[in-house]
Short mmCIF file of C-alpha atoms and ligand atoms in Angstrom, two decimals:
data_model
loop_
_atom_site.label_atom_id
_atom_site.label_comp_id
_atom_site.label_asym_id
_atom_site.label_seq_id
_atom_site.Cartn_x
_atom_site.Cartn_y
_atom_site.Cartn_z
CA UNK A 22 -25.99 26.52 1.51
CA UNK A 23 -22.55 26.95 2.98
CA UNK A 24 -19.24 27.69 1.33
CA UNK A 25 -18.07 24.22 0.45
CA UNK A 26 -17.45 23.55 -3.25
CA UNK A 27 -20.64 22.39 -4.89
CA UNK A 28 -18.93 19.36 -6.45
CA UNK A 29 -17.72 18.17 -3.02
CA UNK A 30 -21.12 18.14 -1.30
CA UNK A 31 -22.11 14.65 -2.21
CA UNK A 32 -18.56 13.31 -1.80
CA UNK A 33 -17.93 11.67 1.56
CA UNK A 34 -14.14 11.60 1.53
CA UNK A 35 -11.90 8.59 1.96
CA UNK A 36 -12.45 6.88 5.31
CA UNK A 37 -9.23 5.26 6.59
CA UNK A 38 -9.28 2.14 8.75
CA UNK A 39 -9.97 2.50 12.46
CA UNK A 40 -7.03 3.48 14.69
CA UNK A 41 -8.29 2.16 18.05
CA UNK A 42 -6.49 3.34 21.19
CA UNK A 43 -5.93 -0.24 22.23
CA UNK A 44 -6.33 -3.57 20.51
CA UNK A 45 -5.44 -7.19 21.18
CA UNK A 46 -4.48 -7.58 17.55
CA UNK A 47 -4.59 -4.63 15.18
CA UNK A 48 -4.66 -6.23 11.75
CA UNK A 49 -6.67 -3.64 9.85
CA UNK A 50 -4.33 -1.03 8.32
CA UNK A 51 -1.39 -3.09 7.08
CA UNK A 52 1.25 -1.77 9.43
CA UNK A 53 4.40 -3.85 9.84
CA UNK A 54 3.85 -5.73 13.13
CA UNK A 55 7.50 -5.26 14.17
CA UNK A 56 8.85 -2.04 15.64
CA UNK A 57 11.54 -0.03 13.84
CA UNK A 58 15.12 -1.05 14.65
CA UNK A 59 17.58 0.30 17.21
CA UNK A 60 19.39 2.52 14.68
CA UNK A 61 16.16 4.31 13.84
CA UNK A 62 15.39 4.87 17.52
CA UNK A 63 18.92 6.19 18.08
CA UNK A 64 18.40 8.68 15.22
CA UNK A 65 15.15 9.76 16.85
CA UNK A 66 16.89 10.42 20.16
CA UNK A 67 19.55 12.40 18.28
CA UNK A 68 17.11 15.06 17.03
CA UNK A 69 18.41 18.37 18.38
CA UNK A 70 16.67 21.57 19.38
CA UNK A 71 18.60 23.28 16.60
CA UNK A 72 17.20 20.86 14.01
CA UNK A 73 13.72 21.86 15.19
CA UNK A 74 14.47 25.60 15.19
CA UNK A 75 15.47 25.64 11.54
CA UNK A 76 13.52 24.86 8.38
CA UNK A 77 14.37 21.44 6.99
CA UNK A 78 16.11 20.85 3.65
CA UNK A 79 13.29 21.52 1.12
CA UNK A 80 14.48 18.66 -1.13
CA UNK A 81 15.37 16.23 1.69
CA UNK A 82 18.66 15.61 -0.09
CA UNK A 83 20.27 13.31 2.48
CA UNK A 84 17.34 10.92 2.37
CA UNK A 85 16.97 11.42 -1.37
CA UNK A 86 20.55 10.41 -2.02
CA UNK A 87 20.23 7.42 0.33
CA UNK A 88 17.12 6.25 -1.55
CA UNK A 89 18.85 6.77 -4.92
CA UNK A 90 21.95 4.82 -3.80
CA UNK A 91 19.78 1.98 -2.63
CA UNK A 92 18.21 1.66 -6.11
CA UNK A 93 21.39 2.34 -8.10
CA UNK A 94 19.88 5.59 -9.38
CA UNK A 95 20.77 9.28 -8.94
CA UNK A 96 19.09 11.87 -6.73
CA UNK A 97 17.32 13.46 -9.72
CA UNK A 98 15.30 10.24 -10.04
CA UNK A 99 13.79 10.75 -6.57
CA UNK A 100 11.17 13.04 -5.02
CA UNK A 101 10.62 12.73 -1.27
CA UNK A 102 7.05 13.04 0.00
CA UNK A 103 5.01 13.32 3.18
CA UNK A 104 3.94 9.67 3.10
CA UNK A 105 3.04 7.87 -0.10
CA UNK A 106 -0.33 9.61 0.00
CA UNK A 107 1.29 12.97 -0.74
CA UNK A 108 3.11 11.41 -3.67
CA UNK A 109 -0.26 10.47 -5.17
CA UNK A 110 -1.52 14.01 -4.77
CA UNK A 111 1.63 15.45 -6.35
CA UNK A 112 1.26 13.14 -9.34
CA UNK A 113 -2.28 14.37 -9.96
CA UNK A 114 -1.14 17.97 -9.61
CA UNK A 115 1.78 17.52 -12.00
CA UNK A 116 0.39 15.20 -14.69
CA UNK A 117 -3.42 15.29 -14.75
CA UNK A 118 -5.11 18.34 -16.27
CA UNK A 119 -8.17 19.08 -14.08
CA UNK A 120 -11.18 17.59 -15.82
CA UNK A 121 -9.18 14.89 -17.60
CA UNK A 122 -9.96 11.40 -16.27
CA UNK A 123 -7.75 9.50 -13.86
CA UNK A 124 -7.20 5.92 -15.04
CA UNK A 125 -7.72 3.21 -12.43
CA UNK A 126 -8.24 -0.52 -12.15
CA UNK A 127 -10.87 -1.29 -9.54
CA UNK A 128 -11.31 -2.23 -6.80
CA UNK A 129 -8.38 -0.12 -5.67
CA UNK A 130 -7.16 2.02 -2.78
CA UNK A 131 -10.12 4.23 -1.85
CA UNK A 132 -7.98 7.33 -1.71
CA UNK A 133 -7.46 7.37 -5.50
CA UNK A 134 -11.02 8.31 -6.51
CA UNK A 135 -11.14 10.77 -3.59
CA UNK A 136 -8.08 12.58 -4.92
CA UNK A 137 -9.69 12.68 -8.38
CA UNK A 138 -12.79 14.39 -6.95
CA UNK A 139 -10.68 17.02 -5.18
CA UNK A 140 -8.73 17.55 -8.38
CA UNK A 141 -11.91 18.05 -10.41
CA UNK A 142 -11.36 14.95 -12.51
CA UNK A 143 -13.61 11.96 -13.25
CA UNK A 144 -12.34 8.39 -12.96
CA UNK A 145 -11.98 5.96 -15.85
CA UNK A 146 -11.96 2.59 -14.10
CA UNK A 147 -11.42 -0.84 -15.64
CA UNK A 148 -12.32 -3.86 -13.48
CA UNK A 149 -9.78 -6.43 -12.30
CA UNK A 150 -10.23 -9.89 -13.74
CA UNK A 151 -12.09 -12.43 -11.57
CA UNK A 152 -8.74 -13.89 -10.42
CA UNK A 153 -7.42 -10.39 -9.58
CA UNK A 154 -5.04 -10.30 -12.50
CA UNK A 155 -4.65 -7.12 -14.55
CA UNK A 156 -7.14 -6.63 -17.37
CA UNK A 157 -5.32 -6.81 -20.71
CA UNK A 158 -7.00 -3.78 -22.22
CA UNK A 159 -6.59 -1.19 -19.43
CA UNK A 160 -4.35 1.18 -21.43
CA UNK A 161 -6.72 1.17 -24.41
CA UNK A 162 -9.65 2.11 -22.16
CA UNK A 163 -7.68 4.91 -20.52
CA UNK A 164 -6.43 6.22 -23.86
CA UNK A 165 -9.96 6.19 -25.25
CA UNK A 166 -11.18 8.28 -22.32
CA UNK A 167 -8.29 10.74 -22.61
CA UNK A 168 -6.66 9.83 -19.28
CA UNK A 169 -3.24 11.42 -18.73
CA UNK A 170 -2.41 9.67 -15.45
CA UNK A 171 -3.28 6.14 -14.37
CA UNK A 172 -2.56 4.34 -11.10
CA UNK A 173 -1.92 0.62 -10.64
CA UNK A 174 -1.29 -0.78 -7.15
CA UNK A 175 1.29 -3.55 -7.27
CA UNK A 176 1.24 -5.77 -5.27
CA UNK A 177 -2.45 -5.03 -5.52
CA UNK A 178 -4.50 -3.92 -2.54
CA UNK A 179 -6.73 -5.45 -1.31
CA UNK A 180 -5.98 -8.76 -3.08
CA UNK A 181 -2.19 -8.92 -2.61
CA UNK A 182 -1.77 -10.20 -6.18
CA UNK A 183 1.46 -9.27 -7.95
CA UNK A 184 1.56 -8.28 -11.61
CA UNK A 185 4.85 -9.01 -13.37
CA UNK A 186 7.29 -6.38 -14.60
CA UNK A 187 6.55 -7.53 -18.16
CA UNK A 188 2.81 -6.89 -17.68
CA UNK A 189 3.46 -3.42 -16.28
CA UNK A 190 5.81 -2.67 -19.14
CA UNK A 191 3.19 -3.66 -21.67
CA UNK A 192 0.61 -1.34 -20.09
CA UNK A 193 3.08 1.53 -19.78
CA UNK A 194 4.12 1.23 -23.42
CA UNK A 195 0.52 1.22 -24.61
CA UNK A 196 -0.63 4.09 -22.37
CA UNK A 197 -0.41 7.70 -23.61
CA UNK A 198 -0.01 9.18 -20.14
CA UNK A 199 1.98 8.64 -16.94
CA UNK A 200 1.61 5.22 -15.31
CA UNK A 201 2.01 5.48 -11.56
CA UNK A 202 2.80 2.12 -9.98
CA UNK A 203 1.89 2.33 -6.30
CA UNK A 204 4.40 0.03 -4.63
CA UNK A 205 3.32 0.56 -1.03
CA UNK A 206 3.72 -3.21 -0.41
CA UNK A 207 6.60 -4.08 -2.72
CA UNK A 208 8.99 -4.74 0.18
CA UNK A 209 7.03 -7.88 1.07
CA UNK A 210 7.40 -9.53 -2.35
CA UNK A 211 9.17 -12.91 -2.25
CA UNK A 212 12.81 -12.18 -3.23
CA UNK A 213 12.97 -15.36 -5.31
CA UNK A 214 10.56 -13.73 -7.76
CA UNK A 215 13.30 -11.17 -8.65
CA UNK A 216 10.60 -8.53 -9.09
CA UNK A 217 12.70 -5.50 -10.18
CA UNK A 218 10.60 -2.53 -11.24
CA UNK A 219 13.55 -0.13 -11.27
CA UNK A 220 14.21 -1.62 -14.71
CA UNK A 221 10.97 0.07 -15.85
CA UNK A 222 12.18 3.48 -14.75
CA UNK A 223 15.42 3.02 -16.63
CA UNK A 224 13.76 2.33 -19.98
CA UNK A 225 10.38 4.08 -19.88
CA UNK A 226 9.89 7.85 -19.61
CA UNK A 227 6.29 7.52 -18.34
CA UNK A 228 6.62 5.18 -15.33
CA UNK A 229 6.54 6.65 -11.85
CA UNK A 230 7.04 4.30 -8.90
CA UNK A 231 5.66 5.22 -5.50
CA UNK A 232 7.28 3.85 -2.36
CA UNK A 233 6.59 4.41 1.32
CA UNK A 234 8.36 3.71 4.59
CA UNK A 235 4.99 3.26 6.30
CA UNK A 236 4.64 -0.48 5.70
CA UNK A 237 7.99 -2.08 4.95
CA UNK A 238 10.02 0.07 7.36
CA UNK A 239 7.54 0.10 10.25
CA UNK A 240 7.20 3.89 10.08
CA UNK A 241 3.53 4.60 9.36
CA UNK A 242 3.54 7.18 12.16
CA UNK A 243 6.40 9.12 10.57
CA UNK A 244 4.79 9.98 7.20
CA UNK A 245 7.57 9.46 4.67
CA UNK A 246 7.47 8.19 1.11
CA UNK A 247 9.17 8.83 -2.21
CA UNK A 248 8.61 8.73 -5.93
CA UNK A 249 11.05 7.19 -8.41
CA UNK A 250 11.07 8.11 -12.08
CA UNK A 251 12.89 9.69 -14.97
CA UNK A 252 14.17 13.20 -14.09
CA UNK A 253 11.58 14.77 -16.42
CA UNK A 254 8.81 13.17 -14.31
CA UNK A 255 10.40 14.03 -10.99
CA UNK A 256 11.15 17.68 -11.76
CA UNK A 257 7.58 19.04 -12.00
CA UNK A 258 6.59 17.25 -8.79
CA UNK A 259 9.64 18.57 -7.00
CA UNK A 260 9.77 22.12 -8.31
CA UNK A 261 6.11 22.94 -8.91
CA UNK A 262 3.66 20.63 -7.16
CA UNK A 263 5.04 20.08 -3.68
CA UNK A 264 4.98 22.41 -0.70
CA UNK A 265 8.35 24.03 -0.02
CA UNK A 266 8.95 22.06 3.18
CA UNK A 267 6.79 19.01 2.65
CA UNK A 268 8.92 16.63 4.73
CA UNK A 269 9.89 17.63 8.25
CA UNK A 270 13.38 17.49 9.73
CA UNK A 271 12.63 14.51 11.97
CA UNK A 272 11.21 12.43 9.14
CA UNK A 273 14.22 13.19 6.92
CA UNK A 274 16.65 12.13 9.59
CA UNK A 275 14.83 8.99 10.66
CA UNK A 276 14.07 7.99 7.09
CA UNK A 277 17.76 8.14 6.19
CA UNK A 278 18.61 5.98 9.21
CA UNK A 279 15.90 3.47 8.26
CA UNK A 280 17.12 3.12 4.68
CA UNK A 281 20.72 2.83 5.84
CA UNK A 282 19.65 -0.06 8.09
CA UNK A 283 17.46 -1.75 5.50
CA UNK A 284 18.82 -5.12 6.56
CA UNK A 285 16.92 -4.82 9.82
CA UNK A 286 13.73 -4.10 7.86
CA UNK A 287 14.44 -6.99 5.51
CA UNK A 288 14.45 -9.36 8.48
CA UNK A 289 10.93 -8.19 9.40
CA UNK A 290 9.84 -8.77 5.78
CA UNK A 291 11.05 -12.36 5.99
CA UNK A 292 9.11 -12.94 9.20
CA UNK A 293 6.00 -11.44 7.64
CA UNK A 294 6.35 -13.69 4.57
CA UNK A 295 6.66 -16.78 6.80
CA UNK A 296 3.52 -15.85 8.67
CA UNK A 297 1.71 -14.92 5.46
CA UNK A 298 2.24 -18.48 4.33
CA UNK A 299 1.13 -19.96 7.64
CA UNK A 300 -2.00 -17.81 7.95
CA UNK A 301 -2.99 -18.44 4.30
CA UNK A 302 -2.72 -22.19 4.88
CA UNK A 303 -4.62 -21.96 8.17
CA UNK A 304 -7.41 -19.95 6.55
CA UNK A 305 -7.58 -22.46 3.69
CA UNK A 306 -8.09 -25.35 6.12
CA UNK A 307 -11.04 -23.39 7.50
CA UNK A 308 -12.62 -23.03 4.08
CA UNK A 309 -11.59 -19.44 3.36
CA UNK A 310 -10.07 -18.75 -0.05
CA UNK A 311 -7.33 -16.14 -0.48
CA UNK A 312 -5.64 -15.04 -3.70
CA UNK A 313 -1.90 -15.68 -3.40
CA UNK A 314 -0.53 -12.53 -1.77
CA UNK A 315 2.84 -10.82 -2.15
CA UNK A 316 1.83 -8.10 0.30
CA UNK A 317 1.61 -8.06 4.11
CA UNK A 318 -2.08 -8.89 4.10
CA UNK A 319 -4.47 -11.53 2.86
CA UNK A 320 -7.86 -11.05 1.26
CA UNK A 321 -9.91 -13.87 2.73
CA UNK A 322 -13.19 -14.83 1.07
CA UNK A 323 -15.70 -16.33 3.50
CA UNK A 324 -16.14 -20.12 3.40
CA UNK A 325 -19.06 -21.38 1.36
CA UNK A 326 -21.92 -22.01 3.78
CA UNK A 327 -20.40 -19.92 6.59
CA UNK A 328 -23.00 -19.37 9.33
CA UNK A 329 -22.48 -15.57 9.30
CA UNK A 330 -21.51 -12.88 6.79
CA UNK A 331 -18.06 -11.32 6.47
CA UNK A 332 -19.44 -8.14 7.99
CA UNK A 333 -20.72 -10.02 11.03
CA UNK A 334 -17.40 -11.80 11.45
CA UNK A 335 -15.58 -8.46 11.19
CA UNK A 336 -17.82 -6.98 13.91
CA UNK A 337 -17.54 -10.02 16.15
CA UNK A 338 -13.74 -9.89 15.88
CA UNK A 339 -13.73 -6.16 16.69
CA UNK A 340 -15.82 -6.91 19.79
CA UNK A 341 -12.94 -9.12 20.91
CA UNK A 342 -10.37 -6.39 20.23
CA UNK A 343 -9.20 -7.98 16.99
CA UNK A 344 -9.37 -5.51 14.14
CA UNK A 345 -9.43 -6.50 10.47
CA UNK A 346 -10.80 -4.60 7.48
CA UNK A 347 -14.15 -5.08 5.82
CA UNK A 348 -15.15 -3.15 2.70
CA UNK A 349 -18.79 -2.48 1.92
CA UNK A 350 -18.58 -2.80 -1.87
CA UNK A 351 -20.11 -5.33 -4.25
CA UNK A 352 -16.93 -7.17 -5.06
CA UNK A 353 -15.51 -7.22 -1.52
CA UNK A 354 -18.54 -7.60 0.75
CA UNK A 355 -17.87 -11.31 1.40
CA UNK A 356 -14.18 -10.77 2.17
CA UNK A 357 -12.01 -9.67 5.06
CA UNK A 358 -8.66 -8.03 4.48
CA UNK A 359 -6.37 -9.29 7.19
CA UNK A 360 -2.96 -7.76 7.88
CA UNK A 361 -0.29 -10.35 8.63
CA UNK A 362 0.73 -9.78 12.24
CA UNK A 363 3.18 -11.39 14.63
CA UNK A 364 2.78 -15.16 15.17
CA UNK A 365 0.95 -14.46 18.45
CA UNK A 366 -1.44 -11.96 16.88
CA UNK A 367 -2.19 -14.31 14.00
CA UNK A 368 -2.86 -17.23 16.33
CA UNK A 369 -5.18 -15.03 18.37
CA UNK A 370 -7.07 -14.15 15.19
CA UNK A 371 -7.36 -17.76 14.04
CA UNK A 372 -8.57 -18.94 17.44
CA UNK A 373 -11.16 -16.15 17.52
CA UNK A 374 -12.40 -17.07 14.04
CA UNK A 375 -12.78 -20.68 15.17
CA UNK A 376 -14.75 -19.60 18.22
CA UNK A 377 -17.00 -17.20 16.33
CA UNK A 378 -17.71 -19.60 13.47
CA UNK A 379 -17.86 -22.49 15.97
CA UNK A 380 -15.38 -24.48 13.90
CA UNK A 381 -13.64 -27.52 15.34
CA UNK A 382 -10.12 -26.64 16.46
CA UNK A 383 -7.45 -27.09 13.82
CA UNK A 384 -3.76 -27.59 14.47
CA UNK A 385 -2.19 -24.96 12.23
CA UNK A 386 1.43 -25.91 12.83
CA UNK A 387 1.15 -28.99 10.66
CA UNK A 388 -1.40 -27.60 8.25
CA UNK A 389 -0.75 -28.62 4.64
CA UNK A 390 0.16 -25.67 2.41
CA UNK A 391 -3.24 -25.81 0.76
CA UNK A 392 -3.86 -24.43 -2.69
CA UNK A 393 -3.88 -20.76 -1.75
CA UNK A 394 -4.06 -19.81 -5.41
CA UNK A 395 -7.80 -19.86 -5.94
CA UNK A 396 -9.67 -16.61 -5.92
CA UNK A 397 -13.25 -15.97 -5.08
CA UNK A 398 -15.73 -16.69 -7.80
CA UNK A 399 -18.08 -13.85 -7.02
C1 PLP B 408 -0.41 2.53 2.68
C2 PLP B 408 -0.63 2.85 1.25
C3 PLP B 408 -0.10 3.99 0.64
C4 PLP B 408 0.73 5.05 1.28
O1 PLP B 408 0.58 5.20 2.60
P1 PLP B 408 1.41 6.32 3.38
O2 PLP B 408 1.27 5.93 4.79
O3 PLP B 408 0.81 7.64 3.02
O4 PLP B 408 2.81 6.22 2.88
C5 PLP B 408 -0.30 4.16 -0.72
N1 PLP B 408 -1.00 3.28 -1.42
C6 PLP B 408 -1.53 2.19 -0.88
C7 PLP B 408 -2.28 1.23 -1.73
C8 PLP B 408 -1.37 1.94 0.47
O5 PLP B 408 -1.94 0.87 1.01
#
């Protein structure tokens, strides 16, 4: 019945987090809690009628050059995309023959398997280790299945765990296809870790990095991302896979202003890291366990002996206008993924958790930086 592709009928599509019209604390889709800076807003006000009348630059060269300069690369290392999500789609179109498996490590961003279905490809998934570190044998599994493209999220979502550049390099060297490293959250990595993945692009022909301005630059509403790779990887995405005018004139202009003022964004990253530490410690004192996160969210495993399930806590919080994310899958059912918000939003969340779980009140200011390293043992 109907005209829809047969192979799509039992596929439900990726369901993004709720976007409620109002919330007391919206901590469910990993937006940066701080608004974009004054220079970005000035660029927005500067959009002219003439810029709207004309088609935009098909290659988004002003933004492309700005992104290249920022990384010490050249424009032919960069493809600009309509959000990071479009970059994922372009990578499948350019590197994965339909029918060949897409390599994943699961659990992962729910959009990946959805894109594989649309592309007509199966998924070859290897599970994360119990402590959310990368499985050692991922590339061998993917090679054995004939995968030509594999995606690793780093820092990982939803755990926040960071794999090292050396680990990524090992996987990329062993893998016979293109390794896409989805770096949607890389801006929030602690600078002291000196996590520099551009080094991978310089030495490996099969590593494609995906970045987005949605999280780090507070521009989720704009829809702007970019891919970074060797020119031979960028060219097919740019010249064959993407729509002619995939990034609109407003996004190009605002994106260039945002990158030029990256120091403003970097201040928001520092604030988020401070709060990430405080919230992780506060959750630990309440019996939750979180893997150590280098992203702008925490994956909190419910305390042993909690009076209600993670799902019930998620619903009770939503009833109070506090939105977090709950995933109905075996490995994640007892967890909540909590975006790090402003100090006020985070305090609101913690107080609500205390009320709902009927925990005695805890003073979080002086909370010891408890061992946030443990992961769930489920
Ligand atoms: C947010 C996100 C993206 C990209 O989001 P866009 O808003 O499309 O840029 C990609 N991968 C992961 C894992 C994300 O969380």
